[in-house]
mmCIF file of C-alpha atoms in Angstrom:
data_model
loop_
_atom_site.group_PDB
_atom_site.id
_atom_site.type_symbol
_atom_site.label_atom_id
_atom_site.label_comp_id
_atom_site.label_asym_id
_atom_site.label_seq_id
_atom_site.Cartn_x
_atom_site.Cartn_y
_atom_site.Cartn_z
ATOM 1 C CA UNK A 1380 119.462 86.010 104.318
ATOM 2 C CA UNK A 1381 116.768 84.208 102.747
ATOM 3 C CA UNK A 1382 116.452 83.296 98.976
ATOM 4 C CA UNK A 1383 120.211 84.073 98.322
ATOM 5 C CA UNK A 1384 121.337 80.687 97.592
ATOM 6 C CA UNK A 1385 121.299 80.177 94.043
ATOM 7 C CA UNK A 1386 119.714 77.519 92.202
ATOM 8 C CA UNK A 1387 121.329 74.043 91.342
ATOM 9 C CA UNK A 1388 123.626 74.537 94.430
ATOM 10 C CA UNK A 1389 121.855 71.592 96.231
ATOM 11 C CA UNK A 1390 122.965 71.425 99.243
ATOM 12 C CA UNK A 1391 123.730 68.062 101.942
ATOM 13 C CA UNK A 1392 120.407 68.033 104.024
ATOM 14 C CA UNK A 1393 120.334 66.397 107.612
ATOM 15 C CA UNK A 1394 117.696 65.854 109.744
ATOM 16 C CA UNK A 1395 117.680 63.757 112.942
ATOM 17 C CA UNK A 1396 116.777 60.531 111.051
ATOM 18 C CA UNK A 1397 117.523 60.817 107.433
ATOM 19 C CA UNK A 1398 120.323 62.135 105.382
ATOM 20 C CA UNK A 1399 119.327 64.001 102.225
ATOM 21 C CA UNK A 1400 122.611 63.657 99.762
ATOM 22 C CA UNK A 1401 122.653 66.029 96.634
ATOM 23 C CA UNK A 1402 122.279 63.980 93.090
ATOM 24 C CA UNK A 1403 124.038 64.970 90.315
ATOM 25 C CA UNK A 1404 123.531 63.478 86.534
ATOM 26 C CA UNK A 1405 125.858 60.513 86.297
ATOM 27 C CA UNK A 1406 125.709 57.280 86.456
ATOM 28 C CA UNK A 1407 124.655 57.316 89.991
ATOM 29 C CA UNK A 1408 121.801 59.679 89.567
ATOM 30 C CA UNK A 1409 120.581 57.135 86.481
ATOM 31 C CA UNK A 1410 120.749 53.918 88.131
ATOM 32 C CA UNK A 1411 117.928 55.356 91.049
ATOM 33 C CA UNK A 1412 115.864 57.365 88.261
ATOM 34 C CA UNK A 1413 115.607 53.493 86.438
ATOM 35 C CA UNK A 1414 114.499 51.949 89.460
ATOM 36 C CA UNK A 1415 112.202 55.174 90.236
ATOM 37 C CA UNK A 1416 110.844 55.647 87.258
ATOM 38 C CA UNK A 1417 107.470 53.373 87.308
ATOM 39 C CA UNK A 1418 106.786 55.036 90.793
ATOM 40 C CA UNK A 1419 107.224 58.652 88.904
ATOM 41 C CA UNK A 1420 106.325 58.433 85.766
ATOM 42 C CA UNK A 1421 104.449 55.436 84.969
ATOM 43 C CA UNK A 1422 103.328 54.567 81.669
ATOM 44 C CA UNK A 1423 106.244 56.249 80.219
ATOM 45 C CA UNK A 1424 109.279 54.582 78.568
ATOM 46 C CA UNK A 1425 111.792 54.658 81.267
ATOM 47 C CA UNK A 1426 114.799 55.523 79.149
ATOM 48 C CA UNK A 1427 112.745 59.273 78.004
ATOM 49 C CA UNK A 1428 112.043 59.339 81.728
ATOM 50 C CA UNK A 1429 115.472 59.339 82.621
ATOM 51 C CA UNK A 1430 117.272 61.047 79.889
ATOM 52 C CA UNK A 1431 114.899 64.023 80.223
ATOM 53 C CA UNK A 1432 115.241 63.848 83.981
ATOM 54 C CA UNK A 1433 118.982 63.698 83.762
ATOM 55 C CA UNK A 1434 118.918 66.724 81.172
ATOM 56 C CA UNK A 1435 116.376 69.054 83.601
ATOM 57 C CA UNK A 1436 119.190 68.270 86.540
ATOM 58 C CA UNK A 1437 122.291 69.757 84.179
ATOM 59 C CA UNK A 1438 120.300 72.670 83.244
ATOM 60 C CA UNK A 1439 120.103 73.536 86.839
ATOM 61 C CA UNK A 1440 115.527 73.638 87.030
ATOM 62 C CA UNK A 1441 115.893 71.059 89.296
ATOM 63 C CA UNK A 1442 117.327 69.949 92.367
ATOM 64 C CA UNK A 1443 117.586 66.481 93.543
ATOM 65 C CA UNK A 1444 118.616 64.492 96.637
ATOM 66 C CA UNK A 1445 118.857 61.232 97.271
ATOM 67 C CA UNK A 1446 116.713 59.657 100.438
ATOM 68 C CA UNK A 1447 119.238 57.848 103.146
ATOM 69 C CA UNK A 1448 118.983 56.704 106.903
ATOM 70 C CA UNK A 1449 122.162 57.260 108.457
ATOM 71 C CA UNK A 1450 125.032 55.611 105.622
ATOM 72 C CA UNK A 1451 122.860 52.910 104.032
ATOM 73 C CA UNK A 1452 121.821 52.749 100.543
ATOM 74 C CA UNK A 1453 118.992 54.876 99.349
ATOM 75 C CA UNK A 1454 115.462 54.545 99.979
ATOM 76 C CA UNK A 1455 114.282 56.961 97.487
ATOM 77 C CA UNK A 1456 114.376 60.642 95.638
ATOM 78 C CA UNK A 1457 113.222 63.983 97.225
ATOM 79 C CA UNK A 1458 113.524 66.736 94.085
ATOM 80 C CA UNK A 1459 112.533 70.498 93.868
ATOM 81 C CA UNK A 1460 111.498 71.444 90.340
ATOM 82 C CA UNK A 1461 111.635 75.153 88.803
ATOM 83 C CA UNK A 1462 108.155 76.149 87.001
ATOM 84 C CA UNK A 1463 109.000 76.840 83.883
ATOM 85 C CA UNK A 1464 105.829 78.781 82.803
ATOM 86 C CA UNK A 1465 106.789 81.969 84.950
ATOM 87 C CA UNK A 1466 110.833 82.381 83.665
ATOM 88 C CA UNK A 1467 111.502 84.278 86.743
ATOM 89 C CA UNK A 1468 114.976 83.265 88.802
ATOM 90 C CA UNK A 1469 115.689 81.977 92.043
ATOM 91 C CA UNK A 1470 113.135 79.248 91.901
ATOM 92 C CA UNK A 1471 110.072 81.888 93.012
ATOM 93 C CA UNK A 1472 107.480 78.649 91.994
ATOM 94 C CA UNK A 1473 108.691 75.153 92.308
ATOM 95 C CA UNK A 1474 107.087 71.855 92.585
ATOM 96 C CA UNK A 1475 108.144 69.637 95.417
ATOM 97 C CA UNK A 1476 108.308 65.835 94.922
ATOM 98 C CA UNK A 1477 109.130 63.074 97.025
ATOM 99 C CA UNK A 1478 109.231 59.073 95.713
ATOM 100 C CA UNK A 1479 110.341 55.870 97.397
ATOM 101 C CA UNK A 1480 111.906 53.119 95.674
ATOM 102 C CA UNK A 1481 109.288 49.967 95.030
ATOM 103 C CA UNK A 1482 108.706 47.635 97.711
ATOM 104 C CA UNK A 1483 110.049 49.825 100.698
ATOM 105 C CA UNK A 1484 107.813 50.580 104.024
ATOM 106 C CA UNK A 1485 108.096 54.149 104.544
ATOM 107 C CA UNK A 1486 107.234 55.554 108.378
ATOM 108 C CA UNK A 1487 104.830 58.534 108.238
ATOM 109 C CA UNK A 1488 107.294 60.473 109.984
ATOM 110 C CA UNK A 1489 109.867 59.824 107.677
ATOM 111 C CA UNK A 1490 107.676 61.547 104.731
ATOM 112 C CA UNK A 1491 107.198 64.676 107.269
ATOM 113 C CA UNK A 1492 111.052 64.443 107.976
ATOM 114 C CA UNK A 1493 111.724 64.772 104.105
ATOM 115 C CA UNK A 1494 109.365 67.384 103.348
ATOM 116 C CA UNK A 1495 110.441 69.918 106.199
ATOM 117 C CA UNK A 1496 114.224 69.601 104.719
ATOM 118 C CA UNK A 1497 113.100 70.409 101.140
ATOM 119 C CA UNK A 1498 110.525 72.579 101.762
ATOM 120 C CA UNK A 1499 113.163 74.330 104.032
ATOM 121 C CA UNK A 1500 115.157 74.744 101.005
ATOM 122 C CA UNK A 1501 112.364 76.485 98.879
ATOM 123 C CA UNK A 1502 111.067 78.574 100.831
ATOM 124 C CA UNK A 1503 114.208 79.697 103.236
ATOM 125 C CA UNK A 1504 117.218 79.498 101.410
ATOM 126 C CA UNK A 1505 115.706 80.129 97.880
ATOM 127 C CA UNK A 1506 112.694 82.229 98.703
ATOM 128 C CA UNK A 1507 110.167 80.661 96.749
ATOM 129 C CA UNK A 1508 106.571 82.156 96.843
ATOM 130 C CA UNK A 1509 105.097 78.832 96.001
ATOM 131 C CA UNK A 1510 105.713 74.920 96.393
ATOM 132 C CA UNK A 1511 103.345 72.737 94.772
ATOM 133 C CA UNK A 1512 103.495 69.054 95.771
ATOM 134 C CA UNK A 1513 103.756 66.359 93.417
ATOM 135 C CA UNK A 1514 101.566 63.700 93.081
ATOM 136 C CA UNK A 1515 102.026 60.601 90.683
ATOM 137 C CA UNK A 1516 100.103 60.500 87.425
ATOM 138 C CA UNK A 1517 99.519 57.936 84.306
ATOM 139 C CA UNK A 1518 100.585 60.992 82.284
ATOM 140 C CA UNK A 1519 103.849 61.761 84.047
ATOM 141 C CA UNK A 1520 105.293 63.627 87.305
ATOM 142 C CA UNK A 1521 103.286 66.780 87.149
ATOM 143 C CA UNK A 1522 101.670 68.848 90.018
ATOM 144 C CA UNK A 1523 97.964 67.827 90.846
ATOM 145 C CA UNK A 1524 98.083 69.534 94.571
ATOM 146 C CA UNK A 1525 97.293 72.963 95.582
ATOM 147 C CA UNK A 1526 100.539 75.123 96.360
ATOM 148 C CA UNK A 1527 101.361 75.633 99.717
ATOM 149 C CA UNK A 1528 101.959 79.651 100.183
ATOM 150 C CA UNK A 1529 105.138 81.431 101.485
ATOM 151 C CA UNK A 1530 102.669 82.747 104.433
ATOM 152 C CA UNK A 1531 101.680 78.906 105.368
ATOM 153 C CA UNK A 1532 104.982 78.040 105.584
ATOM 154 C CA UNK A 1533 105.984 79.091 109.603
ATOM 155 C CA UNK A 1534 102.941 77.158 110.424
ATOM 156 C CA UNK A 1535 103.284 73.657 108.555
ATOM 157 C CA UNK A 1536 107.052 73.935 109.572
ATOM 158 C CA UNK A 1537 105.632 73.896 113.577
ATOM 159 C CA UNK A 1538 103.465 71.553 112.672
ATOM 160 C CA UNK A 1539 106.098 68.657 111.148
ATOM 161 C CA UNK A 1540 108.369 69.954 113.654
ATOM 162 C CA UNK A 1541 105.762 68.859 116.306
ATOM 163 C CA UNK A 1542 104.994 65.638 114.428
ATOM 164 C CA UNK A 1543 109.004 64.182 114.590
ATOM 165 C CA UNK A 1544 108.940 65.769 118.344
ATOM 166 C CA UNK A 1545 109.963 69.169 118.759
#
């Protein structure tokens, strides 16, 4: 049924190129947030961006994964974040973001790949209403999109679907 599973239950995502691996706070989750964190949040000190991105994955508003092809190392972060401002459960508004890690060439297809997992998860399994893309700012990682709508959803899902071939 959609929107039962709970949130910070992320879950292993695979799709026919990429493997999307949950991350956890530890060390593992630290060591890619310091070598994200001028692609996410530049301009700000990279130990706040890290300690408060470590503390927002423990209190369960977000869900991370980190970016693989097949078993090799990771090539970046894919994250859904809860919006705070409506306090309703179940993730019913999140933000969607997607970074690479500096200095790697990242196929178009690969970035439709990524977003039809995680958007998968928010609107699917956690029934979100809303998923507003991320886009980098000087100021931080904050939305600057327009959301994409539960009722667009069937349609841009065709649509990457079509893109990475059926």
């Amino acid at each position: 049924m959609p929107g039962t599973e709970p949130a910070g239950t992320p879950a292993d995502l695979t799709g026919r190129r990429l493997r999307l691996t949950p991350l956890l706070p530890g060390d593992a989750a630290r060591a890619l947030l310091e070598e994200l964190a001028p692609v996410i949040a530049p301009g700000r000190p990279t130990s706040t961006f890290v300690e408060s991105t470590l503390a927002t994955m423990a209190f369960a508003t977000c869900d991370a994964w980190s970016i693989h092809r097949a078993d090799g190392p990771a090539l970046g972060l894919a994250w859904l974040l809860r919006d705070h401002r409506r306090r309703l459960p179940d993730f019913p508004s999140v933000t969607a973001g997607l970074a690479w890690l500096p200095g790697r060439r990242v196929p178009s297809r690969a970035v439709a790949e990524v977003f039809l997992l995680v958007l998968g998860v928010a609107f699917d399994r956690r029934g979100s209403w809303s998923v507003t893309p991320w886009q980098p700012a000087e100021d931080g990682p904050i939305p600057r999109a327009a959301p994409l709508l539960r009722g667009e959803w069937p349609a841009l899902r065709a649509s990457l679907e079509a893109r990475l071939g059926g």
